[in-house]
Coordinates of C-alpha atoms and ligand atoms in Angstrom, one line a residue:
M1 CA -72.7 141.1 -49.5
N2 CA -75.5 141.4 -51.3
G3 CA -79.1 142.7 -50.3
A4 CA -80.5 139.0 -50.6
E5 CA -77.6 137.8 -48.1
F6 CA -78.3 141.1 -45.7
F7 CA -81.6 140.8 -45.5
R8 CA -81.3 136.9 -44.1
D9 CA -78.6 137.3 -41.9
T10 CA -80.5 140.0 -39.9
Q11 CA -83.3 137.5 -40.3
E12 CA -81.2 134.7 -38.3
T13 CA -79.9 137.0 -36.2
I14 CA -83.4 138.1 -35.1
R15 CA -84.4 134.2 -35.3
M16 CA -81.4 133.4 -32.9
A17 CA -81.6 136.4 -30.0
V18 CA -86.0 135.1 -30.0
E19 CA -84.7 131.6 -29.7
R20 CA -82.1 132.2 -27.1
L21 CA -84.7 134.4 -24.9
G22 CA -86.6 131.6 -24.7
H23 CA -89.4 133.9 -26.7
P24 CA -92.2 132.3 -28.9
D25 CA -91.5 131.2 -32.4
S26 CA -94.4 133.3 -33.3
A27 CA -92.2 136.7 -32.3
Y28 CA -89.8 135.8 -34.5
K29 CA -92.3 134.8 -37.1
I30 CA -93.9 138.8 -37.2
L31 CA -90.5 139.7 -37.3
R32 CA -88.7 138.1 -39.8
Y33 CA -90.5 140.3 -42.6
P34 CA -91.6 143.4 -42.7
R35 CA -95.2 144.8 -41.7
R36 CA -95.3 146.3 -45.8
T37 CA -93.0 147.2 -48.2
L38 CA -94.6 149.9 -51.4
E39 CA -92.5 150.3 -54.5
V40 CA -92.8 153.6 -56.3
N41 CA -91.6 154.4 -59.9
I42 CA -91.3 158.2 -59.7
A43 CA -91.5 159.7 -63.2
V44 CA -89.5 162.2 -64.3
T45 CA -88.2 165.2 -66.9
M46 CA -85.0 165.0 -67.4
P47 CA -83.1 167.8 -69.0
N48 CA -83.4 167.4 -72.1
G49 CA -87.4 166.6 -72.2
S50 CA -87.3 162.6 -72.2
T51 CA -89.2 161.3 -69.6
E52 CA -86.9 158.9 -67.2
T53 CA -88.5 156.4 -64.3
F54 CA -86.4 155.9 -60.9
L55 CA -87.8 153.3 -58.6
G56 CA -88.2 153.9 -55.0
Y57 CA -88.7 151.8 -52.0
R58 CA -89.9 152.4 -48.2
S59 CA -90.1 149.8 -46.2
Q60 CA -92.3 149.7 -43.1
H61 CA -91.0 146.9 -40.2
A62 CA -92.4 146.6 -36.8
A63 CA -94.2 149.0 -34.8
V64 CA -94.6 147.4 -31.7
F65 CA -93.9 150.4 -29.8
G66 CA -94.9 153.2 -31.9
P67 CA -94.7 155.3 -35.9
Y68 CA -92.1 153.7 -38.2
K69 CA -89.2 156.0 -38.3
G70 CA -86.0 155.6 -40.7
G71 CA -83.8 157.8 -43.0
V72 CA -84.0 157.8 -47.0
R73 CA -81.1 157.3 -49.0
F74 CA -80.8 157.6 -52.5
H75 CA -78.1 155.5 -54.3
P76 CA -77.5 153.6 -57.6
N77 CA -77.1 150.0 -55.2
V78 CA -80.5 150.3 -53.4
T79 CA -82.3 147.2 -53.4
K80 CA -86.3 146.3 -51.5
D81 CA -84.1 143.4 -50.0
E82 CA -81.1 146.0 -48.6
V83 CA -84.0 148.8 -47.4
E84 CA -86.3 145.9 -45.3
A85 CA -82.8 144.6 -43.8
L86 CA -82.2 148.0 -43.3
S87 CA -86.1 148.5 -41.5
M88 CA -85.2 145.9 -39.4
L89 CA -81.9 147.0 -37.8
M90 CA -84.0 150.5 -37.0
T91 CA -86.4 148.7 -35.0
L92 CA -83.7 147.0 -33.2
K93 CA -81.8 150.5 -33.1
N94 CA -85.1 152.6 -31.6
A95 CA -85.8 149.6 -29.1
V96 CA -82.3 150.0 -28.3
L97 CA -82.4 153.2 -27.2
G98 CA -85.6 152.9 -25.6
L99 CA -87.4 155.4 -28.6
P100 CA -91.4 154.8 -29.3
Y101 CA -90.5 154.2 -32.7
G102 CA -91.2 151.2 -34.9
G103 CA -88.1 150.9 -37.6
G104 CA -88.9 152.0 -41.2
K105 CA -86.8 152.9 -44.0
G106 CA -86.7 153.9 -47.5
G107 CA -84.4 153.9 -51.0
V108 CA -84.1 155.2 -54.6
I109 CA -82.4 153.9 -57.1
C110 CA -80.3 157.0 -58.2
D111 CA -76.7 158.3 -58.1
P112 CA -78.2 162.1 -56.7
T113 CA -74.0 163.1 -58.0
A114 CA -74.6 162.0 -61.5
L115 CA -78.0 164.3 -61.6
D116 CA -78.8 167.8 -62.0
E117 CA -80.5 169.6 -59.2
S118 CA -83.8 169.7 -60.8
T119 CA -83.9 165.9 -61.2
V120 CA -82.8 164.9 -57.9
E121 CA -86.0 167.6 -56.7
Q122 CA -88.6 165.8 -59.2
I123 CA -87.4 162.6 -57.5
A124 CA -88.2 163.6 -54.3
R125 CA -91.1 165.0 -54.8
G126 CA -92.1 161.9 -56.9
Y127 CA -91.3 159.9 -53.9
V128 CA -93.2 161.2 -51.1
R129 CA -96.5 161.6 -53.8
G130 CA -96.1 158.0 -54.5
L131 CA -96.1 157.3 -50.5
K132 CA -98.2 159.7 -49.5
D133 CA -100.7 157.5 -47.9
M134 CA -98.0 155.3 -45.7
L135 CA -96.3 158.9 -44.3
G136 CA -97.5 161.1 -41.8
P137 CA -95.6 162.1 -37.8
H138 CA -97.8 159.2 -36.0
K139 CA -97.4 156.9 -39.3
D140 CA -94.2 157.1 -40.4
I141 CA -91.3 159.6 -40.3
P142 CA -88.7 159.5 -42.6
A143 CA -85.5 161.7 -42.2
P144 CA -82.0 162.2 -44.6
D145 CA -79.6 159.1 -44.8
V146 CA -76.9 158.2 -47.5
N147 CA -77.4 161.0 -49.8
T148 CA -79.8 162.4 -48.8
N149 CA -79.8 165.8 -46.7
S150 CA -82.3 168.9 -45.3
R151 CA -82.2 170.1 -48.9
I152 CA -83.8 167.1 -50.3
I153 CA -85.9 167.0 -46.7
G154 CA -87.5 170.7 -47.1
W155 CA -88.6 169.1 -51.0
M156 CA -90.5 166.0 -49.5
L157 CA -92.0 168.1 -46.6
D158 CA -93.1 170.4 -48.4
E159 CA -95.1 168.3 -51.4
F160 CA -96.4 166.1 -48.4
L161 CA -97.7 169.7 -47.3
K162 CA -99.3 169.9 -50.7
I163 CA -101.4 166.5 -50.0
A164 CA -101.8 166.5 -46.3
P165 CA -105.2 167.3 -44.7
E166 CA -103.0 169.2 -41.8
L167 CA -99.9 171.8 -41.6
D168 CA -97.8 169.2 -39.4
F169 CA -94.3 169.7 -40.1
S170 CA -93.1 167.0 -37.9
V171 CA -93.5 164.5 -40.1
F172 CA -90.1 164.9 -41.4
T173 CA -86.5 165.1 -39.2
G174 CA -83.5 166.3 -40.6
K175 CA -85.2 169.2 -41.6
T176 CA -82.9 172.7 -41.5
V177 CA -83.7 174.6 -38.4
N178 CA -85.6 177.5 -40.1
L179 CA -88.0 174.5 -40.7
G180 CA -88.6 173.4 -37.6
G181 CA -85.2 171.1 -37.4
I182 CA -82.9 171.0 -34.7
E183 CA -80.4 172.3 -33.1
G184 CA -77.2 169.2 -33.3
R185 CA -78.8 167.0 -35.8
T186 CA -76.0 167.2 -38.1
E187 CA -73.4 166.5 -35.7
A188 CA -75.4 164.0 -33.4
T189 CA -74.5 160.4 -35.2
G190 CA -70.9 161.3 -34.1
L191 CA -71.9 163.0 -30.7
G192 CA -73.5 159.9 -29.8
I193 CA -70.5 158.0 -30.9
A194 CA -68.1 159.7 -28.8
F195 CA -70.7 159.3 -25.5
A196 CA -71.0 155.6 -25.8
T197 CA -67.1 155.5 -26.4
R198 CA -66.9 157.3 -23.2
E199 CA -68.4 155.3 -21.3
A200 CA -66.5 151.9 -23.0
C201 CA -63.6 154.0 -22.0
K202 CA -64.6 154.5 -18.5
V203 CA -65.2 150.5 -18.2
R204 CA -62.0 149.0 -19.2
G205 CA -60.5 151.4 -17.1
I206 CA -58.9 153.7 -19.4
D207 CA -58.4 157.4 -18.8
L208 CA -60.4 159.7 -21.9
T209 CA -58.3 162.5 -21.7
G210 CA -55.3 162.0 -23.7
A211 CA -56.5 158.6 -24.9
R212 CA -55.8 157.6 -28.7
I213 CA -58.5 157.5 -30.7
A214 CA -57.9 156.2 -34.6
V215 CA -61.2 157.0 -37.2
Q216 CA -61.7 155.0 -40.2
G217 CA -63.9 157.4 -42.4
F218 CA -63.8 161.6 -42.0
G219 CA -66.9 162.6 -43.8
N220 CA -70.4 163.5 -41.4
V221 CA -70.4 160.7 -38.7
G222 CA -66.3 160.2 -38.9
K223 CA -65.6 164.2 -38.5
G224 CA -68.4 164.5 -36.2
F225 CA -66.8 161.8 -34.2
A226 CA -63.1 162.9 -34.0
Q227 CA -64.2 167.0 -33.0
S228 CA -66.4 165.5 -30.6
I229 CA -64.1 163.1 -28.6
A230 CA -61.4 165.4 -29.0
H231 CA -63.3 168.1 -26.8
M232 CA -64.1 165.9 -24.1
G233 CA -59.8 165.2 -24.3
A234 CA -58.7 162.3 -25.8
K235 CA -56.4 162.6 -28.6
V236 CA -57.3 161.7 -31.8
V237 CA -54.0 160.8 -33.7
A238 CA -55.3 158.4 -37.4
V239 CA -57.9 159.3 -39.5
S240 CA -58.8 158.2 -43.3
D241 CA -61.3 158.7 -46.4
I242 CA -61.2 157.1 -49.4
S243 CA -58.1 158.7 -50.5
G244 CA -55.8 157.3 -47.5
G245 CA -54.5 157.5 -43.9
L246 CA -53.1 160.0 -41.5
Y247 CA -50.8 159.2 -38.6
N248 CA -49.4 161.4 -36.3
P249 CA -48.8 159.6 -32.2
N250 CA -49.2 163.3 -31.6
G251 CA -52.3 164.1 -32.4
L252 CA -53.6 165.6 -35.2
D253 CA -54.8 169.2 -35.6
L254 CA -58.5 168.7 -36.2
D255 CA -59.3 172.2 -37.7
T256 CA -56.6 172.4 -39.4
L257 CA -57.3 169.1 -41.0
S258 CA -60.9 169.9 -41.8
A259 CA -59.9 173.4 -43.6
Y260 CA -57.2 171.0 -45.9
Q261 CA -60.2 168.5 -46.6
A262 CA -62.6 170.9 -47.4
A263 CA -60.0 172.8 -50.0
N264 CA -58.6 169.9 -51.2
K265 CA -61.2 167.3 -50.9
V266 CA -59.3 164.3 -49.6
V267 CA -57.3 164.0 -46.3
R268 CA -54.2 162.9 -48.8
G269 CA -51.1 165.0 -48.6
F270 CA -51.6 166.8 -45.2
P271 CA -49.0 167.8 -43.6
G272 CA -47.6 167.5 -40.0
A273 CA -48.4 163.2 -40.2
D274 CA -47.1 160.4 -41.4
A275 CA -49.2 158.2 -44.3
V276 CA -50.5 154.9 -43.3
T277 CA -53.2 152.8 -45.9
N278 CA -56.6 151.4 -44.1
A279 CA -54.8 148.3 -42.8
E280 CA -51.9 149.9 -41.5
L281 CA -54.5 152.3 -39.6
F282 CA -56.3 149.1 -37.9
A283 CA -53.6 148.2 -36.6
L284 CA -52.1 150.9 -34.6
P285 CA -51.6 151.2 -30.8
V286 CA -54.5 153.0 -29.6
D287 CA -56.9 152.9 -27.3
V288 CA -60.1 152.9 -29.4
L289 CA -60.6 152.0 -33.6
V290 CA -63.9 153.8 -35.0
P291 CA -64.8 152.5 -38.5
A292 CA -67.0 155.2 -39.6
A293 CA -66.9 154.8 -43.7
L294 CA -68.1 151.1 -44.6
E295 CA -69.7 148.0 -44.0
G296 CA -67.4 145.0 -44.0
Q297 CA -64.3 146.7 -43.4
I298 CA -63.4 144.2 -39.7
T299 CA -63.2 140.6 -41.6
A300 CA -61.7 138.0 -39.1
E301 CA -57.6 139.0 -40.5
V302 CA -58.5 142.5 -39.8
A303 CA -59.6 141.8 -36.2
N304 CA -56.1 139.6 -35.8
T305 CA -54.5 143.2 -36.8
V306 CA -56.3 145.7 -34.2
R307 CA -54.5 146.4 -31.0
A308 CA -56.7 148.8 -29.8
P309 CA -59.0 147.0 -26.8
I310 CA -62.1 149.0 -27.9
V311 CA -63.8 149.2 -31.2
A312 CA -66.8 151.8 -31.8
E313 CA -68.9 151.2 -34.6
G314 CA -70.2 154.3 -36.2
A315 CA -70.7 152.6 -39.6
N316 CA -73.7 150.3 -40.4
G317 CA -71.9 147.4 -40.0
P318 CA -69.0 147.7 -40.2
T319 CA -67.5 144.3 -38.2
T320 CA -68.6 140.6 -40.4
P321 CA -69.8 138.3 -38.0
E322 CA -66.2 136.1 -38.2
G323 CA -64.6 139.7 -37.5
A324 CA -67.2 139.7 -34.3
K325 CA -66.0 136.3 -33.1
V326 CA -62.4 136.8 -33.4
L327 CA -62.5 140.0 -31.6
F328 CA -64.5 138.3 -28.8
D329 CA -62.4 135.6 -28.5
R330 CA -59.6 138.3 -28.1
G331 CA -61.3 140.4 -25.4
I332 CA -61.8 143.4 -27.6
M333 CA -65.1 145.1 -26.7
Q334 CA -66.9 145.9 -29.9
V335 CA -69.6 148.4 -29.3
P336 CA -71.8 147.6 -31.6
D337 CA -73.7 149.7 -34.3
I338 CA -77.5 149.9 -33.2
L339 CA -76.0 151.1 -30.3
A340 CA -73.1 153.4 -30.8
N341 CA -74.3 155.2 -33.6
G342 CA -77.6 155.4 -32.7
G343 CA -77.3 159.2 -31.4
G344 CA -78.8 160.1 -35.4
V345 CA -82.1 159.0 -34.4
A346 CA -82.0 160.0 -31.0
V347 CA -82.0 163.4 -32.0
S348 CA -84.0 162.6 -34.7
Y349 CA -86.5 162.0 -31.6
F350 CA -86.0 165.5 -30.1
E351 CA -86.6 167.2 -33.0
W352 CA -90.4 165.4 -33.4
V353 CA -90.8 166.0 -29.9
Q354 CA -90.2 169.6 -30.3
G355 CA -92.8 169.6 -33.4
R356 CA -95.2 168.3 -31.1
Q357 CA -94.4 170.3 -28.5
G358 CA -95.4 173.0 -31.3
G359 CA -92.4 174.2 -32.0
L360 CA -91.1 174.6 -28.8
R361 CA -87.5 175.6 -29.6
W362 CA -85.0 173.3 -28.2
S363 CA -81.5 174.6 -27.3
L364 CA -78.5 172.7 -28.3
R365 CA -77.5 172.2 -24.3
A366 CA -80.6 170.7 -24.0
V367 CA -80.4 169.1 -27.2
E368 CA -76.6 167.1 -25.8
R369 CA -77.8 166.8 -22.1
R370 CA -80.5 164.6 -23.9
L371 CA -78.4 162.9 -25.8
D372 CA -76.2 162.2 -23.5
R373 CA -78.3 160.3 -21.3
Y374 CA -80.1 158.1 -24.1
M375 CA -76.8 157.4 -24.7
T376 CA -75.1 156.2 -21.2
E377 CA -78.5 155.1 -20.2
A378 CA -78.4 152.7 -23.3
F379 CA -74.7 151.5 -22.9
Q380 CA -75.2 150.7 -19.4
A381 CA -78.1 148.9 -20.2
V382 CA -76.2 146.7 -23.0
H383 CA -73.6 146.7 -21.0
S384 CA -75.6 144.9 -17.7
Y385 CA -76.9 142.4 -19.8
S386 CA -73.6 141.4 -22.0
L387 CA -72.1 140.8 -18.3
G388 CA -75.0 139.4 -17.3
H389 CA -75.2 136.7 -19.7
G390 CA -71.8 135.9 -21.1
V391 CA -72.1 137.4 -24.0
S392 CA -70.6 140.2 -26.4
M393 CA -71.9 143.4 -26.2
R394 CA -72.8 142.6 -29.9
E395 CA -75.0 139.7 -28.8
A396 CA -76.2 142.1 -26.0
A397 CA -77.5 144.5 -27.7
F398 CA -79.3 142.2 -30.2
L399 CA -81.0 140.0 -27.4
F400 CA -81.6 143.4 -25.6
A401 CA -83.5 145.0 -28.1
V402 CA -85.4 141.8 -29.1
D403 CA -86.4 141.3 -25.7
R404 CA -87.9 144.6 -25.3
L405 CA -89.9 143.7 -28.3
A406 CA -90.5 140.0 -27.6
K407 CA -92.4 141.6 -24.5
G408 CA -94.1 144.3 -25.9
M409 CA -95.2 142.4 -28.9
I410 CA -96.8 139.8 -25.7
E411 CA -98.2 142.7 -23.9
R412 CA -100.3 143.8 -27.0
G413 CA -101.2 140.1 -27.7
W414 CA -99.8 140.2 -30.6
V415 CA -98.0 137.2 -29.3
R416 CA -99.0 134.4 -26.9
P417 CA -96.2 133.4 -24.4
Ligands
NAD501 P1 -70.3 160.5 -45.2 O1 -70.0 159.7 -46.7 O2 -70.4 161.5 -44.6 O3 -68.6 159.9 -44.9 C1 -68.0 158.5 -45.4 C2 -66.4 158.8 -45.4 O4 -65.9 157.5 -45.5 C3 -65.5 159.8 -46.3 O5 -64.8 160.2 -45.1 C4 -65.3 158.6 -47.1 O6 -64.1 159.3 -48.4 C5 -64.6 157.7 -46.4 N1 -64.4 156.3 -47.1 C6 -65.3 155.8 -48.4 N2 -65.1 154.8 -48.8 C7 -63.3 154.6 -47.7 C8 -62.7 153.5 -47.9 N3 -62.9 152.1 -48.6 N4 -61.7 153.8 -46.7 C9 -61.7 154.9 -45.8 N5 -62.6 155.0 -46.2 C10 -63.2 155.4 -46.9 O7 -70.5 159.1 -44.2 P2 -71.6 159.0 -43.6 O8 -72.9 159.4 -43.4 O9 -70.6 159.3 -42.2 O10 -71.8 157.7 -42.8 C11 -70.9 156.9 -42.9 C12 -71.0 155.2 -41.9 O11 -72.3 156.0 -41.1 C13 -72.5 154.9 -42.9 O12 -71.8 153.3 -42.7 C14 -73.6 155.1 -42.2 O13 -74.7 154.2 -42.6 C15 -73.1 154.8 -41.5 N6 -74.5 156.3 -40.1 C16 -74.6 157.3 -41.3 C17 -75.4 157.7 -40.3 C18 -75.0 159.2 -40.0 O14 -76.4 160.2 -39.2 N7 -75.1 160.1 -40.9 C19 -76.3 157.7 -38.5 C20 -76.0 156.0 -39.0 C21 -75.1 155.5 -39.5

């Protein structure tokens, strides 16, 4: 799916939700486009002394409940349409979780893996200079996303503080703990998926102790999830990465596997497990399947092979609309991305609150307990909505978010009921 299709699909999802909820069409008219998108042309001095330019975007979708919030990615496939669609999904994700934010997203068209560090730093600083009037702790609060991390956020923060009237570090989240970041931010998305999975297992009458789990993708999200769910007593029996998959029905030793992956860069060849393809991983006899790698993985064809009663989405958009329909028709619970992987932005919110509280440190335990509450409440709200309206968890999450947004817009007088 290209960026333009992704944008139209996201618009259509919002349109259908507004219509189904019976809210005024003007609610859709406001939500169908971002409030604004800025394009920046970033000039950089390359290692050979030549000047190169990189295009970047920041999209601010709808600030119904508070300032814009969402990550910045550095990737060669970034497009304006993709960034705008992702900002719309951030509005919905923040609304599902009840965070006091609107949706934002940013991106720069570049491949940081092929650039030297000084070039990446100049891109990060140039991006912030181009956006300076849009950003602020009460305006728009960016965070890391694909190919960006706390180091890049450190440069962005420094550049912003050079030009901002006040030294307020809470303009970015995903900072190092040393610079006012929060404990547990890196693992937050995976831990949040584990909490959502625990709730889904309760609903489906599956005992989490010994429950069999398969995870596609063993990166930040997949590994964080696998470790968290194993701590809760489940058995991770299969994982995969770009090199292929591993399966051991008795459970994988995740610490040894992580050490193996660190040494070999891939999971392929790990002893003590059978090799499986990604297609085989989706069809394993497990209790929970977690796609945590890429979008568009569970097509209708793949959905027909899934044997897990629960699919909890770690990645953004891992199931196609046709795949989602097959899962629902087959009685498989799809815990959708905008609910399941919201732990990252929830803990970003805690980091922002920590900064607003004058930097008073939150303990890791406090972060985890508060995240548990946010994820559990959001899961239960979406699940009740799904039961009450006879719709899938995916549809329920979108309806629940759009309902909250439309009501907020009516309360603020943006939309006449
Ligand atoms: P990552 O780059 O750390 O990990 C991705 C993993 O997927 C790697 O193990 C990679 O080898 C694997 N992979 C890539 N192609 C694959 C393929 N064809 N088959 C199987 N495995 C493959 O990325 P991440 O940060 O873990 O993000 C994963 C997904 O989660 C993305 O969709 C991202 O948008 C989403 N997400 C991430 C966060 C976050 O906090 N990092 C938050 C919300 C959503």
